[in-house]
Amino acid sequence: MLIIGREASVQFADDRAIRLRVIAVDRKWTYDGWIWLTGYVIDRHGNAADRREIFVQRHGLHRLPRRIETRPSTN
């Protein structure tokens, strides 16, 4: 899961930043430092809201820490 904001592309500046669950990275040639990603935009409830293909700068991508789910004990 990545945070895509202003550092990745101006189209995601200010309140347009998104959380993206990446499903594919396109290997075709692009400008140096840029990359095509395909994934699902994750809404505030954690649900996949929209499938998107985006063109962003690699250095502007920020990985979200993995969420550790806890299960209630069955004792």
Coordinates of N, CA, C and O in Angstrom, one line a residue:
M1 N 0.9 -1.2 0.0 CA 0.0 0.0 0.0 C 0.9 1.2 0.0 O 1.8 1.3 0.8
L2 N 0.6 2.1 -0.9 CA 1.4 3.4 -1.0 C 0.5 4.6 -0.8 O -0.6 4.6 -1.1
I3 N 1.2 5.6 -0.3 CA 0.6 7.0 -0.3 C 1.1 7.7 -1.5 O 2.4 7.8 -1.7
I4 N 0.2 8.2 -2.3 CA 0.6 8.9 -3.5 C 0.2 10.4 -3.3 O -1.0 10.7 -3.2
G5 N 1.2 11.3 -3.2 CA 0.9 12.7 -3.0 C 1.7 13.6 -3.9 O 2.2 13.2 -5.0
R6 N 1.8 14.8 -3.5 CA 2.5 15.9 -4.3 C 3.9 15.4 -4.8 O 4.3 15.8 -5.9
E7 N 4.7 14.8 -4.0 CA 6.0 14.4 -4.3 C 6.1 13.4 -5.5 O 7.1 13.3 -6.2
A8 N 5.0 12.7 -5.7 CA 5.0 11.7 -6.7 C 4.5 12.3 -8.0 O 4.9 12.0 -9.1
S9 N 3.5 13.3 -7.9 CA 3.0 14.0 -9.1 C 2.1 15.1 -8.7 O 1.4 15.0 -7.7
V10 N 2.2 16.2 -9.4 CA 1.4 17.4 -9.0 C -0.1 17.1 -9.1 O -0.9 17.8 -8.4
Q11 N -0.5 16.1 -9.8 CA -1.9 15.8 -9.9 C -2.5 15.3 -8.5 O -3.7 15.2 -8.3
F12 N -1.6 14.9 -7.6 CA -2.0 14.4 -6.3 C -1.7 15.3 -5.2 O -1.5 15.0 -4.0
A13 N -1.6 16.6 -5.5 CA -1.2 17.7 -4.5 C -2.4 17.9 -3.6 O -3.6 17.6 -3.9
D14 N -2.1 18.5 -2.4 CA -3.0 19.0 -1.4 C -4.0 17.9 -1.0 O -3.6 16.8 -0.6
D15 N -5.3 18.1 -1.2 CA -6.3 17.1 -0.7 C -6.5 16.0 -1.7 O -7.5 15.2 -1.5
R16 N -5.8 15.9 -2.8 CA -6.0 14.9 -3.8 C -5.0 13.7 -3.6 O -5.0 12.8 -4.5
A17 N -4.3 13.6 -2.5 CA -3.4 12.5 -2.3 C -4.3 11.2 -2.1 O -5.5 11.3 -1.7
I18 N -3.8 10.1 -2.5 CA -4.5 8.8 -2.5 C -3.7 7.7 -1.8 O -2.5 7.8 -1.8
R19 N -4.4 6.7 -1.3 CA -3.8 5.5 -0.9 C -4.0 4.5 -2.0 O -5.2 4.4 -2.5
L20 N -3.0 3.8 -2.5 CA -3.1 2.9 -3.6 C -2.5 1.5 -3.3 O -1.4 1.4 -2.8
R21 N -3.4 0.5 -3.4 CA -2.9 -0.9 -3.3 C -2.5 -1.3 -4.7 O -3.3 -1.5 -5.6
V22 N -1.2 -1.4 -4.9 CA -0.6 -1.7 -6.2 C -0.8 -3.1 -6.6 O -0.5 -4.0 -5.8
I23 N -1.3 -3.3 -7.8 CA -1.4 -4.7 -8.3 C -0.5 -5.0 -9.5 O -0.3 -6.2 -9.8
A24 N 0.1 -4.0 -10.1 CA 1.0 -4.2 -11.2 C 1.9 -3.0 -11.4 O 1.5 -1.8 -11.2
V25 N 3.1 -3.3 -11.8 CA 4.1 -2.2 -12.2 C 4.5 -2.5 -13.6 O 4.9 -3.6 -14.0
D26 N 4.2 -1.5 -14.5 CA 4.5 -1.7 -15.9 C 6.0 -1.5 -16.1 O 6.6 -0.6 -15.6
R27 N 6.5 -2.4 -16.9 CA 8.0 -2.4 -17.1 C 8.4 -1.7 -18.4 O 9.6 -1.7 -18.8
K28 N 7.4 -1.1 -19.1 CA 7.8 -0.4 -20.3 C 8.7 0.8 -20.0 O 8.6 1.4 -18.9
W29 N 9.4 1.3 -21.0 CA 10.4 2.4 -20.8 C 9.6 3.7 -20.5 O 8.5 3.9 -21.1
T30 N 10.1 4.5 -19.6 CA 9.5 5.8 -19.3 C 10.7 6.7 -19.1 O 11.8 6.4 -19.2
Y31 N 10.3 7.9 -18.7 CA 11.4 8.9 -18.4 C 12.1 8.5 -17.1 O 11.5 7.8 -16.3
D32 N 13.3 8.8 -17.0 CA 14.1 8.4 -15.8 C 13.5 8.8 -14.5 O 13.1 10.0 -14.3
G33 N 13.3 7.9 -13.6 CA 12.7 8.2 -12.3 C 11.2 8.1 -12.3 O 10.6 8.3 -11.2
W34 N 10.5 7.9 -13.4 CA 9.1 7.8 -13.4 C 8.6 6.3 -13.7 O 9.4 5.5 -14.2
I35 N 7.4 6.0 -13.2 CA 6.9 4.6 -13.3 C 5.4 4.6 -13.5 O 4.7 5.5 -13.0
W36 N 4.9 3.6 -14.2 CA 3.5 3.4 -14.3 C 3.0 2.4 -13.3 O 3.6 1.3 -13.2
L37 N 2.0 2.7 -12.5 CA 1.5 1.8 -11.5 C 0.0 1.5 -11.8 O -0.7 2.5 -12.2
T38 N -0.4 0.3 -11.6 CA -1.9 0.0 -11.6 C -2.3 -0.5 -10.3 O -1.5 -1.3 -9.6
G39 N -3.4 0.0 -9.8 CA -3.8 -0.4 -8.5 C -5.2 0.0 -8.1 O -5.9 0.6 -9.0
Y40 N -5.6 -0.2 -6.9 CA -6.9 0.2 -6.4 C -6.8 1.3 -5.4 O -6.0 1.2 -4.5
V41 N -7.5 2.4 -5.6 CA -7.6 3.5 -4.6 C -8.3 3.0 -3.4 O -9.4 2.4 -3.6
I42 N -7.8 3.2 -2.3 CA -8.4 2.7 -1.0 C -9.1 3.9 -0.3 O -8.5 4.9 -0.1
D43 N -10.4 3.7 0.0 CA -11.1 4.7 0.7 C -10.8 4.8 2.2 O -10.0 4.0 2.7
R44 N -11.4 5.7 2.9 CA -11.1 5.9 4.3 C -11.6 4.7 5.1 O -11.2 4.6 6.3
H45 N -12.4 3.8 4.6 CA -12.9 2.6 5.3 C -12.0 1.4 5.0 O -12.2 0.3 5.6
G46 N -11.0 1.6 4.2 CA -10.1 0.5 3.8 C -10.6 -0.4 2.6 O -10.0 -1.4 2.4
N47 N -11.6 0.1 1.9 CA -12.2 -0.6 0.8 C -11.6 -0.1 -0.5 O -11.4 1.1 -0.7
A48 N -11.5 -1.0 -1.5 CA -11.1 -0.6 -2.8 C -12.2 0.1 -3.5 O -13.3 -0.4 -3.6
A49 N -11.9 1.4 -3.8 CA -13.0 2.3 -4.3 C -12.9 2.4 -5.9 O -14.0 2.6 -6.5
D50 N -11.7 2.4 -6.4 CA -11.6 2.7 -7.8 C -10.3 2.1 -8.4 O -9.3 2.2 -7.7
R51 N -10.3 1.5 -9.5 CA -9.1 1.0 -10.1 C -8.5 2.1 -11.0 O -9.2 2.8 -11.7
R52 N -7.1 2.3 -10.8 CA -6.5 3.4 -11.5 C -5.1 3.0 -12.1 O -4.5 2.1 -11.5
E53 N -4.7 3.6 -13.1 CA -3.4 3.5 -13.7 C -2.8 4.9 -13.6 O -3.4 5.8 -14.1
I54 N -1.6 5.0 -12.9 CA -1.1 6.3 -12.7 C 0.4 6.3 -13.1 O 1.1 5.3 -13.1
F55 N 0.9 7.5 -13.5 CA 2.3 7.8 -13.9 C 2.9 8.7 -12.8 O 2.4 9.8 -12.7
V56 N 3.8 8.2 -12.1 CA 4.4 8.9 -10.9 C 5.9 8.8 -10.8 O 6.5 7.9 -11.4
Q57 N 6.5 9.7 -10.0 CA 7.9 9.6 -9.8 C 8.2 8.7 -8.6 O 7.5 8.7 -7.6
R58 N 9.1 7.8 -8.8 CA 9.5 6.8 -7.8 C 9.8 7.4 -6.5 O 9.4 6.9 -5.5
H59 N 10.6 8.4 -6.5 CA 11.1 9.0 -5.2 C 10.0 9.6 -4.4 O 10.2 9.8 -3.2
G60 N 8.9 9.8 -5.0 CA 7.8 10.4 -4.3 C 6.8 9.4 -3.6 O 5.8 9.8 -3.0
L61 N 7.1 8.1 -3.8 CA 6.2 7.1 -3.3 C 6.5 6.8 -1.8 O 7.7 6.7 -1.5
H62 N 5.5 6.7 -1.0 CA 5.7 6.3 0.4 C 4.9 5.1 0.8 O 3.7 5.1 0.6
R63 N 5.6 4.1 1.3 CA 4.9 2.9 1.7 C 4.2 3.0 3.1 O 4.9 3.6 4.0
L64 N 3.0 2.6 3.2 CA 2.3 2.6 4.5 C 2.8 1.4 5.2 O 3.0 0.3 4.7
P65 N 3.0 1.5 6.6 CA 3.4 0.3 7.3 C 2.3 -0.7 7.3 O 1.1 -0.4 7.2
R66 N 2.7 -2.0 7.3 CA 1.7 -3.0 7.3 C 0.9 -3.0 8.6 O 1.4 -2.8 9.7
R67 N -0.4 -3.2 8.5 CA -1.3 -3.2 9.6 C -1.3 -4.6 10.2 O -1.5 -5.6 9.5
I68 N -1.0 -4.8 11.5 CA -1.0 -6.1 12.1 C -2.4 -6.3 12.7 O -2.8 -5.5 13.6
E69 N -3.1 -7.3 12.3 CA -4.4 -7.5 12.8 C -4.3 -8.4 14.0 O -3.6 -9.4 14.0
T70 N -5.0 -8.1 15.0 CA -5.0 -8.9 16.3 C -6.3 -9.7 16.3 O -7.4 -9.1 16.0
R71 N -6.2 -10.9 16.8 CA -7.4 -11.7 16.9 C -7.7 -11.9 18.4 O -6.8 -12.0 19.2
P72 N -8.9 -11.9 18.8 CA -9.3 -12.1 20.2 C -8.9 -13.5 20.6 O -8.9 -14.4 19.8
S73 N -8.4 -13.6 21.8 CA -8.0 -14.9 22.3 C -9.2 -15.8 22.5 O -10.3 -15.3 22.8
T74 N -9.0 -17.1 22.4 CA -10.1 -18.0 22.5 C -10.1 -18.8 23.8 O -10.6 -19.9 23.9
N75 N -9.4 -18.2 24.8 CA -9.3 -18.9 26.1 C -10.6 -18.9 26.8 O -11.4 -18.1 27.0

